Amino acid sequence: MAIIFNEKAKTFTLNTKHTSYQMKIGNLDYLLHLYYGPSIPDEDVSWQIMQYDRGFSGNPYESRNARTFSLDAQPQEYSTQQQGDFRAASIEVINSDGSYSFHGKAVDYRLTKGKYKLDTLPCVFAREEDTADTLEVTLLDQVSQVKVILLFGVFQEADIITRAVKVVNGGDRPIHLAKVMSLCLDFLNGSDFDLVSLPGRYGQERQVERQHMTHHIHNIGSVRGSSSHQQNPFVILCGRETTEDCGRCYGFSLMYSGNFLAEAELDQYDQLRLGMGINPKQFLYELKPGEIFEGPEVVMAFTNSGFTGLSHLYHDFYRTNLCRSKFVSQVERPVLINSWEAAFMDFDDVKLVEIAKAAKNMGVDLFVMDDGWFGKRDDDNSGLGDWVVNESKIKCGLHKLVEQINDLDMKFGIWFEPEMVSEDSDLYRAHPDWAMEIPGRHAVRSRNQIALDLSRRDVQDYLIKSVNTILDDANIYYVKWDINRSLTDIWSNDLPAEKQGEVYHRYILGLYRVMDAIILTHPDILFEGCSGGGGRFDAAMLHYYPQYWVSDNNNPIDRLKLHYGTSFVYPTCTMGAHISDSGRFVPLETKAVVAMCGTFGYELDATHLTEKEQKICMEQSRLFRKYYHITFKGDFYRLTNPFEMGNMTAWQHVTKDKRESLVSVVVTNLTCNGPQEYVKPKGLEPSARYSINGSEETRSGAALMNAGIPINREVPEYSAFQFYLVRED
Ligand code: GLA
């Protein structure tokens, strides 16, 4: 068992292969956080906690005259409310008597083999070959009888610890939750920490930002109803000294697709608290007696090996313990072509088949019909919600269209945006009350569509039925599931006034129910997530979809940054990446090299390509398949940082056995008569010898990694190189 309870010291020590995490039932039964970092023995490290009389930091009543014990200066595992701790709170309970208080003390614990599950929310799972254990610690407020159950999952080999929380109303009257964080992690001294986050915007998702901790609360979060383009539910706390290759790094990845908050507070004594969970904005959840509220899971990792070490931990774990789709590892992902940038909504069956026929010459396996095939959908003013084939466009009917594509020996894929409705749709005319609109007010317009109220069971059932009807009716191999606006006008006609503070979260719960009923019931379909590009690219979504569209921005030079940022936590095999017309001066080969950093495909009108261009594409599709086992299963290295001034961007994949590697380089800037530049691969076997692109001559791993490979600078603008390294056996 990876979890040790020391009866005498009352410490819980959670051990993974290289890390330890410790907490203690301490003074007055408060659950104190003691340690998270490199492995330590089973030793009570509470000696680190010094106690002084801290002015203006109150003392719990039971500590009597001991003025040195204040919760404001104690590292807590889950902070109390109104007990003298003035830092960012883990929980805010409004009790039935109107008081705002939660005074949780450890009353019970349970150790079990295996990984806990949540009933209402997606979470990571343990495979048969994993050693995973669970610890549950119960904190009880004796007065209100409100319980907080802290859940810890320990994945020993993977070096991963997960946390989640359940709040139980054990009292006999309803209470309200105004804030429930899933994680509270206190560091006794955090003044030398940096916070790394992935902010962005539409078309420029997950750029990387690093800030020093200063004495205030640094909030990273979303209030857009989804995890958003603007921030991502993933943050890193690292040492000031941490670099790509070395230094302390803690990662926190929240499995939630709605409003989230990560709050990092450096307090008056340089203590650092990180909280993470559902964003408390417009959140007020009623909990009746006996009811349970679940907070989403946080997946944590620690390494001393810098950002690369941290990324490797997440990539490995998320490739195996997050999504159960057979497309994760059993079945190879197809090379696809998507109709969107080729035809937008202006197509009919004949045009689609023509594109597919041309794509056949490019090595494409799967044809995807994007937006515009259903209802009355000729532009973005109408049709959403009516998931029936528009036979004035698909004149031959869906069956026949799929048949024609299959006859080309290609698979067929289709686009949906289930969560939305157009005012000009049969669905809206029949059920205006299903749309998210505040009574008496006009809903905010965004892409001319309104969100459906997914907190409603009848809306969920309608979506499950209408989408499944299409999926079960034709031979569909792939689905792109889109959502194209942020939520506003948060309101449900199905809930009373006093429960409107539950709508944001109930929407997400409803969404997961719909996804369970559509995605998990179609294990043979490859699902790809999308939100106007990468607007809801988060770990919870990757529980359902093995891949997610990174961005609507297909410019290959911008993509270098997009892939770089996304790769901090999400494996490159989850990153939807296509070759499109965007990037006029960038050669097709370079676009392909960039798309091979992800799932690879095309987003253009194949009928417009010359025979020569189609041949280039055919060759690139072949290379994608050739390198598939390296790029989908190997270790990923960011060799340069595209946010820094430089003349090239380079990255690398290495197979786990270090036998093969693919080094990719894009020249982003040509300088006249410039210095010679080198790319230095990583992760090779120093003493082994490697051939490069089939050369007879070999070079040692050590020389390649330390001296580097010279990059030819006498090349056209935006040239790319791929160096395929194979170890001599
Ligand atoms: C979003 C997606 C695009 C495309 C359009 C269709 O913007 O990101 O790829 O599917 O919707 O409307």
XYZ file of C-alpha atoms and ligand atoms in Angstrom:
741
model
C 0.000 0.000 0.000
C 1.381 3.345 -1.046
C -0.306 5.078 1.885
C 1.013 4.772 5.426
C -0.893 5.838 8.510
C 1.438 6.241 11.442
C -0.768 5.639 14.502
C 1.598 7.287 16.923
C 2.379 10.439 14.995
C -1.069 10.451 13.337
C 0.537 11.170 9.984
C -0.631 9.965 6.596
C 2.230 9.587 4.135
C 1.360 9.026 0.479
C 4.236 7.613 -1.519
C 4.707 7.432 -5.262
C 7.877 6.208 -6.929
C 9.699 9.528 -6.541
C 7.457 11.697 -4.377
C 5.930 11.840 -0.916
C 2.936 13.752 0.352
C 2.253 14.050 4.041
C -0.508 15.303 6.309
C -1.169 14.951 10.012
C -4.060 14.973 12.379
C -2.464 17.627 14.522
C -3.185 19.899 17.431
C -6.920 19.952 18.304
C -7.536 17.439 15.477
C -7.001 19.904 12.663
C -5.730 18.187 9.536
C -2.383 19.828 8.809
C -0.531 19.616 5.534
C 3.127 18.801 6.108
C 4.879 18.005 2.881
C 4.766 17.435 -0.879
C 7.969 16.877 -2.840
C 10.776 14.360 -3.429
C 10.422 11.078 -1.502
C 11.046 11.162 2.247
C 10.938 8.264 4.731
C 7.915 7.640 6.925
C 8.897 10.395 9.303
C 6.666 13.001 10.906
C 7.958 16.291 9.522
C 5.685 18.498 11.594
C 8.840 19.870 13.260
C 8.976 22.328 10.372
C 5.972 24.183 11.709
C 7.071 26.959 14.026
C 4.498 28.628 16.253
C 4.579 32.247 17.311
C 2.087 34.705 18.628
C 0.906 36.190 15.363
C -0.842 39.497 15.944
C -4.290 39.839 14.410
C -4.398 36.143 13.549
C -6.942 34.696 15.944
C -6.722 31.453 17.876
C -9.337 28.712 17.919
C -11.449 28.794 21.072
C -10.208 25.381 22.233
C -6.598 26.516 22.229
C -7.549 28.543 25.323
C -4.795 30.935 26.291
C -2.248 29.535 23.836
C -1.853 32.584 21.640
C 0.681 30.856 19.432
C -1.707 28.504 17.674
C -3.486 30.218 14.829
C -4.999 28.641 11.758
C -3.815 31.710 9.864
C -0.268 30.397 10.206
C -0.807 26.652 10.083
C -0.504 24.720 6.827
C -3.885 23.110 6.333
C -5.052 20.281 4.163
C -8.443 21.906 3.658
C -8.982 25.238 5.300
C -11.784 26.082 7.691
C -14.127 29.041 7.451
C -14.280 31.835 10.025
C -11.812 30.170 12.357
C -9.103 32.785 12.156
C -7.605 31.784 8.809
C -7.886 34.853 6.600
C -6.323 33.293 3.516
C -8.300 32.138 0.493
C -10.895 29.717 1.834
C -11.325 26.124 0.703
C -15.018 26.143 1.443
C -17.811 28.596 2.150
C -20.870 27.122 3.772
C -24.007 29.071 4.571
C -25.596 27.114 7.376
C -29.326 26.729 7.872
C -29.273 29.377 10.622
C -27.721 31.867 8.197
C -24.228 31.669 9.689
C -21.170 31.471 7.467
C -18.988 28.877 9.134
C -17.288 25.562 8.646
C -15.102 24.236 11.417
C -13.863 20.910 10.130
C -11.771 18.570 12.220
C -10.507 15.131 11.306
C -12.819 12.498 12.732
C -12.300 9.484 10.533
C -10.207 8.025 7.764
C -10.310 5.027 5.438
C -7.653 3.340 3.351
C -8.709 1.233 0.386
C -7.008 -0.545 -2.456
C -7.761 0.846 -5.903
C -8.730 4.302 -7.093
C -11.897 6.077 -5.914
C -14.572 7.099 -8.417
C -16.873 10.067 -8.494
C -20.567 9.507 -9.217
C -21.264 12.718 -11.104
C -17.935 13.761 -12.604
C -15.318 12.208 -14.864
C -12.042 11.178 -13.312
C -8.889 9.228 -14.076
C -8.971 5.481 -13.598
C -6.557 2.728 -12.580
C -5.814 -0.008 -15.094
C -5.320 -3.577 -13.996
C -1.562 -3.196 -14.082
C -1.554 -0.049 -11.919
C -0.939 0.030 -8.209
C -3.428 2.598 -6.997
C -4.678 3.278 -3.493
C -7.223 5.590 -1.968
C -7.270 7.558 1.238
C -10.410 9.229 2.521
C -10.212 11.617 5.436
C -13.407 12.994 6.919
C -13.543 16.467 8.410
C -16.615 17.156 10.498
C -18.143 20.357 11.771
C -19.674 19.226 15.074
C -22.207 22.042 15.190
C -23.658 21.872 11.678
C -22.841 18.187 11.127
C -21.518 19.157 7.699
C -18.838 16.737 6.569
C -16.070 17.250 4.056
C -14.596 14.023 2.758
C -11.158 14.529 1.246
C -10.260 11.902 -1.338
C -6.685 11.105 -2.318
C -5.753 8.697 -5.103
C -2.148 7.516 -5.242
C -0.692 6.127 -8.472
C 2.637 4.789 -7.347
C 4.438 4.039 -10.605
C 3.046 7.042 -12.446
C 4.134 9.517 -9.734
C 0.655 10.967 -9.707
C -1.574 11.918 -6.784
C -5.182 12.932 -7.321
C -7.491 14.821 -5.010
C -11.218 15.380 -4.952
C -13.777 16.343 -2.354
C -17.277 15.397 -1.274
C -19.413 17.591 0.944
C -22.171 15.827 2.856
C -24.959 17.592 4.673
C -25.251 15.449 7.798
C -27.514 18.005 9.486
C -31.292 18.039 9.434
C -31.836 21.281 7.535
C -30.690 22.486 4.129
C -27.418 24.345 3.802
C -25.905 26.286 0.905
C -22.445 25.954 -0.531
C -21.020 29.210 -1.876
C -17.531 27.877 -2.584
C -16.068 24.387 -2.724
C -12.429 24.041 -3.735
C -11.173 20.583 -4.623
C -7.627 21.308 -3.618
C -5.943 23.307 -0.905
C -2.186 22.995 -0.827
C -0.160 25.023 1.663
C 3.587 25.588 1.430
C 5.297 26.953 4.532
C 7.487 29.178 2.425
C 6.582 30.072 -1.124
C 8.338 33.351 -1.752
C 10.667 31.796 -4.309
C 7.862 30.225 -6.329
C 6.694 31.145 -9.807
C 3.243 30.467 -11.175
C 2.976 29.241 -14.758
C -0.363 29.315 -16.554
C -1.693 28.927 -20.095
C -3.662 32.076 -20.953
C -4.852 32.829 -24.479
C -7.755 33.916 -26.625
C -9.692 32.676 -29.629
C -7.144 31.618 -32.249
C -4.264 31.887 -29.772
C -5.020 29.377 -27.068
C -2.637 28.215 -24.327
C 0.229 30.649 -24.638
C 2.626 30.298 -21.719
C 2.941 32.884 -18.958
C 5.227 32.797 -15.920
C 4.921 35.193 -12.990
C 6.729 35.565 -9.690
C 4.613 35.067 -6.624
C 4.013 38.378 -4.902
C 1.878 39.216 -1.888
C -1.581 38.978 -3.316
C -3.948 36.370 -4.680
C -3.096 35.411 -8.232
C -6.329 34.200 -9.802
C -6.354 32.031 -12.895
C -9.868 31.069 -13.878
C -12.835 31.141 -16.173
C -16.364 32.485 -15.738
C -17.418 31.723 -19.313
C -19.306 28.557 -18.463
C -16.513 26.518 -19.995
C -12.846 26.058 -19.236
C -12.305 28.550 -22.081
C -9.781 29.829 -24.628
C -8.733 32.543 -22.197
C -7.333 30.332 -19.412
C -6.788 26.637 -18.975
C -7.507 24.570 -15.842
C -3.851 23.730 -15.443
C -1.184 25.578 -13.474
C 2.384 24.921 -12.447
C 4.110 26.101 -9.302
C 7.834 25.989 -9.837
C 10.983 27.315 -8.255
C 12.444 30.575 -9.531
C 15.403 28.511 -10.713
C 13.315 26.005 -12.679
C 14.037 25.626 -16.382
C 12.833 23.371 -19.153
C 15.153 20.571 -18.015
C 15.633 20.930 -14.277
C 14.214 22.358 -11.112
C 11.193 21.924 -8.849
C 7.859 21.730 -10.608
C 4.400 21.014 -9.245
C 1.554 20.518 -11.710
C -2.172 20.835 -11.022
C -4.643 19.767 -13.672
C -8.343 20.127 -12.902
C -10.771 17.628 -14.437
C -13.570 20.081 -15.022
C -14.929 21.782 -18.132
C -16.904 24.630 -16.582
C -16.070 27.741 -14.568
C -12.903 27.060 -12.631
C -10.552 28.892 -10.329
C -6.943 28.413 -9.336
C -5.974 30.897 -6.637
C -2.387 31.160 -5.522
C -1.898 33.354 -2.490
C 1.408 34.439 -1.052
C 0.449 35.582 2.415
C 1.909 37.937 5.013
C 4.346 35.283 6.278
C 5.415 34.184 2.780
C 3.315 31.065 3.105
C 1.875 29.998 -0.213
C -1.597 28.542 -0.602
C -2.889 27.095 -3.833
C -6.612 26.464 -4.110
C -8.229 24.912 -7.151
C -11.788 23.969 -7.962
C -15.101 25.240 -9.278
C -15.197 29.020 -9.631
C -17.413 30.477 -6.880
C -18.791 33.147 -9.217
C -22.580 32.882 -9.277
C -22.322 29.557 -7.480
C -24.771 28.835 -4.694
C -25.636 25.210 -4.294
C -28.335 23.956 -2.000
C -27.596 20.745 -0.147
C -30.558 19.142 1.542
C -30.088 16.817 4.542
C -28.281 13.671 3.454
C -27.284 15.083 0.060
C -23.742 14.928 -1.281
C -21.921 17.465 -3.440
C -18.883 16.333 -5.402
C -16.041 18.646 -6.325
C -13.981 17.758 -9.421
C -10.682 15.964 -9.330
C -7.266 17.615 -9.414
C -4.427 15.565 -10.885
C -1.123 16.520 -9.250
C 2.464 15.707 -10.087
C 5.845 16.766 -8.781
C 9.271 16.470 -10.372
C 12.734 17.907 -9.963
C 13.290 17.619 -13.709
C 11.800 20.919 -14.843
C 8.958 21.470 -17.300
C 9.997 18.550 -19.479
C 9.926 16.170 -16.513
C 6.493 17.428 -15.534
C 5.136 17.164 -19.094
C 6.396 13.590 -19.327
C 4.520 12.645 -16.152
C 1.256 14.116 -17.469
C 1.716 12.821 -21.016
C 2.345 9.272 -19.844
C -0.507 9.314 -17.364
C -3.059 11.007 -19.614
C -2.187 8.627 -22.450
C -3.135 5.634 -20.343
C -5.393 6.555 -17.425
C -7.715 9.235 -18.724
C -9.659 8.111 -21.786
C -10.971 4.613 -22.452
C -11.496 5.027 -26.194
C -9.971 2.275 -28.301
C -8.403 5.042 -30.403
C -6.072 5.865 -27.525
C -3.848 2.879 -28.211
C -5.588 -0.085 -29.871
C -6.568 1.521 -33.178
C -4.431 4.048 -35.068
C -5.939 7.442 -35.759
C -6.828 8.015 -39.407
C -5.558 10.812 -41.634
C -8.640 12.951 -42.073
C -9.837 15.732 -44.300
C -12.409 18.160 -42.952
C -14.801 20.066 -45.217
C -14.999 23.297 -43.168
C -12.334 25.487 -44.734
C -13.000 23.909 -48.148
C -16.721 24.624 -48.355
C -17.958 26.218 -45.109
C -21.756 25.727 -45.283
C -21.923 26.021 -49.020
C -21.981 22.430 -50.251
C -24.120 19.601 -51.475
C -23.510 15.871 -51.643
C -21.885 16.112 -55.080
C -19.331 18.691 -53.932
C -18.461 16.654 -50.848
C -17.857 13.511 -52.861
C -15.611 15.480 -55.258
C -13.476 16.699 -52.360
C -13.289 13.164 -50.978
C -12.237 11.774 -54.362
C -9.429 14.318 -54.640
C -8.398 13.617 -51.048
C -8.011 9.977 -51.932
C -4.912 11.024 -53.898
C -3.467 12.568 -50.748
C -3.484 9.458 -48.587
C -6.585 10.466 -46.631
C -8.509 7.747 -44.734
C -11.459 9.682 -43.377
C -13.726 12.348 -44.838
C -15.436 14.677 -42.348
C -18.587 16.633 -43.213
C -18.441 19.720 -40.990
C -21.140 22.276 -40.116
C -24.052 22.859 -42.524
C -25.559 19.402 -43.199
C -28.620 19.572 -40.931
C -31.853 21.526 -40.435
C -32.027 24.772 -42.350
C -28.367 25.660 -42.012
C -26.946 27.879 -44.745
C -25.343 30.390 -42.422
C -24.955 30.787 -38.682
C -28.411 32.334 -38.192
C -30.357 29.129 -38.251
C -30.616 25.394 -37.863
C -28.749 24.555 -34.663
C -30.773 22.111 -32.609
C -32.438 20.425 -35.597
C -30.268 17.332 -35.940
C -31.958 15.993 -39.053
C -30.278 15.765 -42.437
C -31.024 18.652 -44.780
C -31.987 16.747 -47.909
C -31.991 19.827 -50.087
C -28.208 19.774 -49.628
C -27.520 16.103 -49.063
C -29.910 15.192 -51.869
C -28.978 11.538 -51.953
C -29.574 11.199 -48.227
C -27.019 10.470 -45.544
C -26.892 6.706 -46.193
C -26.080 7.092 -49.834
C -23.503 9.798 -49.133
C -21.737 7.618 -46.581
C -21.878 4.716 -48.999
C -20.220 6.778 -51.726
C -17.436 7.781 -49.361
C -17.024 4.214 -48.110
C -16.860 3.039 -51.746
C -13.757 5.196 -52.082
C -12.377 3.106 -49.250
C -12.678 6.067 -46.922
C -14.417 6.366 -43.597
C -17.062 8.994 -42.917
C -17.209 11.563 -40.128
C -19.751 14.202 -39.129
C -19.959 17.452 -37.126
C -22.368 18.291 -34.277
C -22.823 21.211 -31.954
C -25.308 19.623 -29.554
C -25.290 22.259 -26.822
C -26.613 25.111 -28.942
C -29.838 26.288 -30.547
C -30.639 28.886 -33.195
C -33.702 31.041 -32.679
C -34.572 30.176 -36.258
C -34.936 26.435 -35.687
C -37.793 24.008 -35.191
C -36.353 23.136 -31.795
C -36.477 26.730 -30.561
C -39.978 27.239 -31.971
C -41.172 24.119 -30.154
C -39.262 24.687 -26.895
C -38.251 28.310 -26.393
C -38.039 27.535 -22.667
C -35.105 25.159 -23.323
C -32.817 28.034 -24.287
C -30.768 29.897 -21.702
C -32.551 33.217 -21.572
C -33.424 35.222 -18.491
C -37.183 35.879 -18.469
C -38.009 39.383 -19.634
C -34.512 39.969 -21.040
C -32.937 39.381 -24.405
C -30.118 36.868 -24.444
C -26.626 38.054 -25.368
C -25.897 37.137 -28.968
C -22.774 35.251 -29.848
C -22.319 33.729 -33.292
C -26.100 34.231 -33.501
C -26.823 31.274 -31.281
C -28.079 30.571 -27.777
C -26.987 27.868 -25.388
C -29.438 25.160 -24.511
C -30.135 24.683 -20.840
C -28.261 21.448 -20.314
C -29.135 21.423 -16.643
C -32.595 20.173 -17.747
C -33.180 16.449 -17.991
C -35.588 16.840 -20.950
C -32.970 18.800 -22.915
C -30.351 16.165 -22.138
C -32.724 13.393 -23.244
C -33.547 15.214 -26.478
C -29.865 15.567 -27.340
C -29.051 11.966 -26.496
C -31.910 10.767 -28.680
C -31.394 13.076 -31.648
C -27.612 12.654 -31.878
C -27.741 8.890 -31.292
C -30.396 8.530 -33.997
C -27.968 9.917 -36.584
C -25.026 7.916 -35.227
C -26.984 4.673 -35.246
C -28.496 5.260 -38.647
C -25.392 5.500 -40.845
C -21.901 4.082 -40.914
C -20.247 6.891 -38.966
C -16.640 6.495 -37.903
C -15.857 9.909 -36.458
C -17.663 12.768 -34.727
C -16.444 16.315 -34.189
C -18.289 17.735 -31.161
C -18.200 21.516 -31.160
C -19.352 24.357 -28.914
C -19.074 27.841 -30.316
C -19.882 30.376 -27.658
C -19.330 31.268 -24.022
C -22.324 30.981 -21.725
C -24.204 34.068 -20.603
C -27.780 34.623 -19.403
C -27.376 31.845 -16.890
C -30.895 30.758 -16.139
C -32.966 27.610 -16.060
C -36.731 27.674 -16.469
C -36.763 24.344 -14.719
C -35.379 25.575 -11.422
C -36.920 27.876 -8.809
C -35.468 31.346 -8.247
C -33.457 30.278 -5.224
C -31.659 27.543 -7.176
C -30.394 29.643 -10.092
C -26.945 29.658 -8.476
C -26.702 25.983 -9.374
C -27.165 26.384 -13.121
C -23.522 26.813 -14.172
C -22.545 23.567 -12.458
C -25.715 21.682 -13.357
C -25.052 22.545 -17.012
C -21.691 20.769 -16.795
C -23.197 17.799 -14.953
C -25.862 17.588 -17.679
C -23.213 17.804 -20.366
C -21.260 14.917 -18.852
C -24.454 12.862 -18.678
C -25.128 13.544 -22.368
C -21.541 12.697 -23.270
C -21.688 9.471 -21.279
C -24.840 8.477 -23.126
C -23.538 9.346 -26.592
C -19.805 8.763 -26.467
C -19.439 5.838 -24.112
C -22.255 3.990 -25.904
C -20.387 4.308 -29.224
C -16.987 2.796 -28.498
C -16.280 2.284 -32.212
C -16.594 5.961 -33.082
C -13.613 8.286 -32.841
C -14.732 11.500 -31.119
C -12.847 14.774 -31.403
C -13.669 17.749 -29.198
C -13.731 21.324 -30.415
C -14.804 24.684 -29.096
C -14.236 27.294 -31.755
C -10.837 25.667 -31.845
C -9.359 24.839 -28.444
C -11.773 26.663 -26.147
C -12.607 23.714 -23.909
C -9.401 21.742 -24.206
C -9.200 20.287 -20.701
C -8.519 17.001 -18.941
C -12.209 16.239 -18.351
C -12.959 16.584 -22.056
C -10.012 14.301 -22.813
C -11.705 11.696 -20.632
C -14.240 11.439 -23.484
C -12.353 12.478 -26.599
C -8.921 11.033 -27.385
C -8.228 14.164 -29.409
C -9.193 17.844 -29.324
C -8.966 20.547 -31.965
C -6.124 22.820 -30.786
C -7.275 26.001 -32.493
C -9.154 27.392 -35.461
C -5.866 29.085 -36.211
C -4.156 26.817 -38.714
C -1.327 29.181 -39.512
C 1.647 26.834 -39.139
C 3.906 29.493 -37.621
C 1.301 30.412 -34.984
C 0.756 26.709 -34.454
C 4.344 26.372 -33.209
C 3.356 28.402 -30.152
C -0.025 26.702 -29.826
C 1.526 23.238 -29.803
C 4.309 24.354 -27.483
C 1.904 25.716 -24.831
C -0.610 22.886 -25.119
C 2.166 20.319 -24.692
C 2.974 21.516 -21.175
C 0.281 19.179 -19.905
C -1.582 17.505 -22.780
C 0.150 14.817 -24.850
C 0.759 15.678 -28.492
C -1.384 12.682 -29.561
C -4.423 14.584 -28.226
C -3.702 17.691 -30.309
C -5.874 18.063 -33.423
C -3.604 19.581 -36.102
C -4.301 20.014 -39.825
C -2.704 21.374 -42.965
C -4.763 24.200 -44.424
C -4.455 27.111 -46.841
C -3.487 29.374 -43.965
C 0.162 30.488 -44.142
C 0.507 31.482 -47.782
C 4.295 31.612 -47.783
C 4.793 28.402 -45.869
C 5.599 25.312 -47.981
C 3.222 22.337 -47.780
C 6.028 20.164 -46.395
C 6.512 22.559 -43.483
C 2.775 22.598 -42.771
C 2.910 18.810 -42.674
C 5.850 18.762 -40.260
C 3.867 21.045 -37.935
C 0.687 18.935 -38.242
C 2.714 15.821 -37.402
C 3.150 17.301 -33.931
C -0.522 16.393 -33.535
C -3.143 14.087 -35.013
C -2.446 15.162 -38.650
C -5.029 15.846 -41.315
C -6.193 18.329 -43.925
C -8.552 21.287 -43.794
C -8.679 22.528 -47.403
C -10.362 22.010 -50.733
C -8.504 19.028 -52.114
C -9.938 19.688 -55.592
C -7.930 22.924 -55.742
C -4.570 21.231 -55.275
C -2.380 20.514 -58.272
C -1.305 16.975 -58.981
C 2.139 17.849 -57.667
C 0.687 19.189 -54.408
C -1.482 16.106 -54.011
C 1.630 13.966 -54.395
C 3.410 15.964 -51.705
C 0.425 15.377 -49.431
C 0.414 11.673 -50.225
C 4.055 11.496 -49.169
C 3.393 13.488 -45.985
C 0.485 11.217 -45.031
C 2.834 8.265 -45.536
C 5.440 9.870 -43.278
C 2.816 10.554 -40.616
C 2.010 6.834 -40.552
C 5.681 5.892 -40.613
C 6.436 8.023 -37.567
C 3.122 7.312 -35.795
C 4.592 5.003 -33.128
C 7.170 7.668 -32.272
C 4.902 10.701 -32.195
C 1.920 8.989 -30.538
C 3.732 6.900 -27.975
C 7.160 8.446 -27.463
C 8.495 11.079 -25.079
C 8.085 14.655 -26.259
C 10.776 17.311 -25.883
C 10.404 21.038 -26.508
C 13.850 21.845 -27.871
C 13.329 25.588 -28.294
C 10.847 28.113 -26.983
C 8.949 29.798 -29.846
C 8.047 32.700 -27.554
C 11.708 33.684 -27.387
C 13.429 35.439 -30.249
C 15.149 32.792 -32.317
C 15.486 31.739 -35.908
C 13.953 28.314 -35.594
C 11.544 26.261 -33.530
C 12.419 22.645 -32.794
C 10.817 19.753 -30.980
C 11.394 16.043 -30.739
C 9.736 12.697 -30.069
C 11.738 9.714 -28.783
C 10.454 6.158 -28.436
C 10.431 4.843 -24.875
C 13.263 2.433 -25.666
C 15.313 5.342 -27.130
C 15.765 3.387 -30.362
C 14.069 5.862 -32.669
C 13.548 9.563 -32.590
C 12.065 12.242 -34.804
C 13.544 15.724 -34.504
C 11.455 18.423 -36.201
C 12.718 21.899 -37.014
C 10.970 24.859 -38.635
C 13.043 27.832 -39.767
C 10.994 30.828 -38.706
C 13.428 33.578 -39.565
C 16.138 33.888 -42.189
C 19.030 36.182 -41.455
C 21.394 37.215 -44.201
C 24.830 35.668 -43.694
C 23.802 34.617 -40.176
C 25.631 32.411 -37.702
C 25.449 28.643 -38.046
C 22.762 27.180 -35.820
C 22.442 23.756 -34.255
C 19.601 21.758 -32.824
C 20.432 19.610 -29.822
C 18.272 16.521 -29.433
C 17.470 15.145 -25.998
C 16.575 11.820 -24.455
C 18.930 9.685 -26.587
C 21.148 6.916 -25.288
C 24.520 8.714 -24.899
C 26.667 5.669 -25.634
C 24.578 4.363 -28.533
C 25.120 5.325 -32.176
C 22.362 6.726 -34.338
C 21.910 7.043 -38.074
C 20.219 10.188 -39.370
C 17.644 9.874 -42.159
C 19.057 6.513 -43.211
C 22.667 7.688 -43.507
C 25.428 5.088 -43.406
C 27.495 7.175 -41.066
C 26.371 7.117 -37.468
C 26.839 9.558 -34.587
C 26.848 8.894 -30.872
C 23.865 9.936 -28.812
C 26.206 11.965 -26.594
C 27.663 13.921 -29.519
C 24.241 14.548 -31.025
C 22.858 15.814 -27.722
C 25.869 17.938 -26.766
C 27.280 19.148 -30.065
C 23.982 19.261 -31.932
C 22.912 18.810 -35.531
C 23.813 21.733 -37.844
C 20.815 23.313 -39.529
C 21.277 24.352 -43.123
C 20.534 28.076 -43.299
C 20.805 28.329 -47.092
C 17.161 27.381 -47.491
C 13.956 29.103 -48.600
C 11.857 30.879 -46.014
C 9.917 28.671 -43.586
C 11.722 25.513 -44.570
C 11.384 22.548 -42.251
C 13.572 19.576 -41.445
C 12.795 16.206 -39.999
C 15.702 14.169 -38.675
C 14.761 10.555 -38.211
C 17.280 8.979 -35.852
C 17.621 5.215 -35.559
C 19.881 3.525 -33.042
C 22.355 0.948 -34.279
C 21.609 -2.352 -32.602
C -15.957 26.117 -35.107
C -14.868 25.081 -35.321
C -14.530 24.986 -36.787
C -15.772 24.632 -37.566
C -16.859 25.652 -37.293
C -18.181 25.241 -37.907
O -15.487 27.391 -35.341
O -13.759 25.375 -34.549
O -13.524 24.029 -36.996
O -16.202 23.344 -37.207
O -17.082 25.813 -35.908
O -19.174 26.136 -37.645
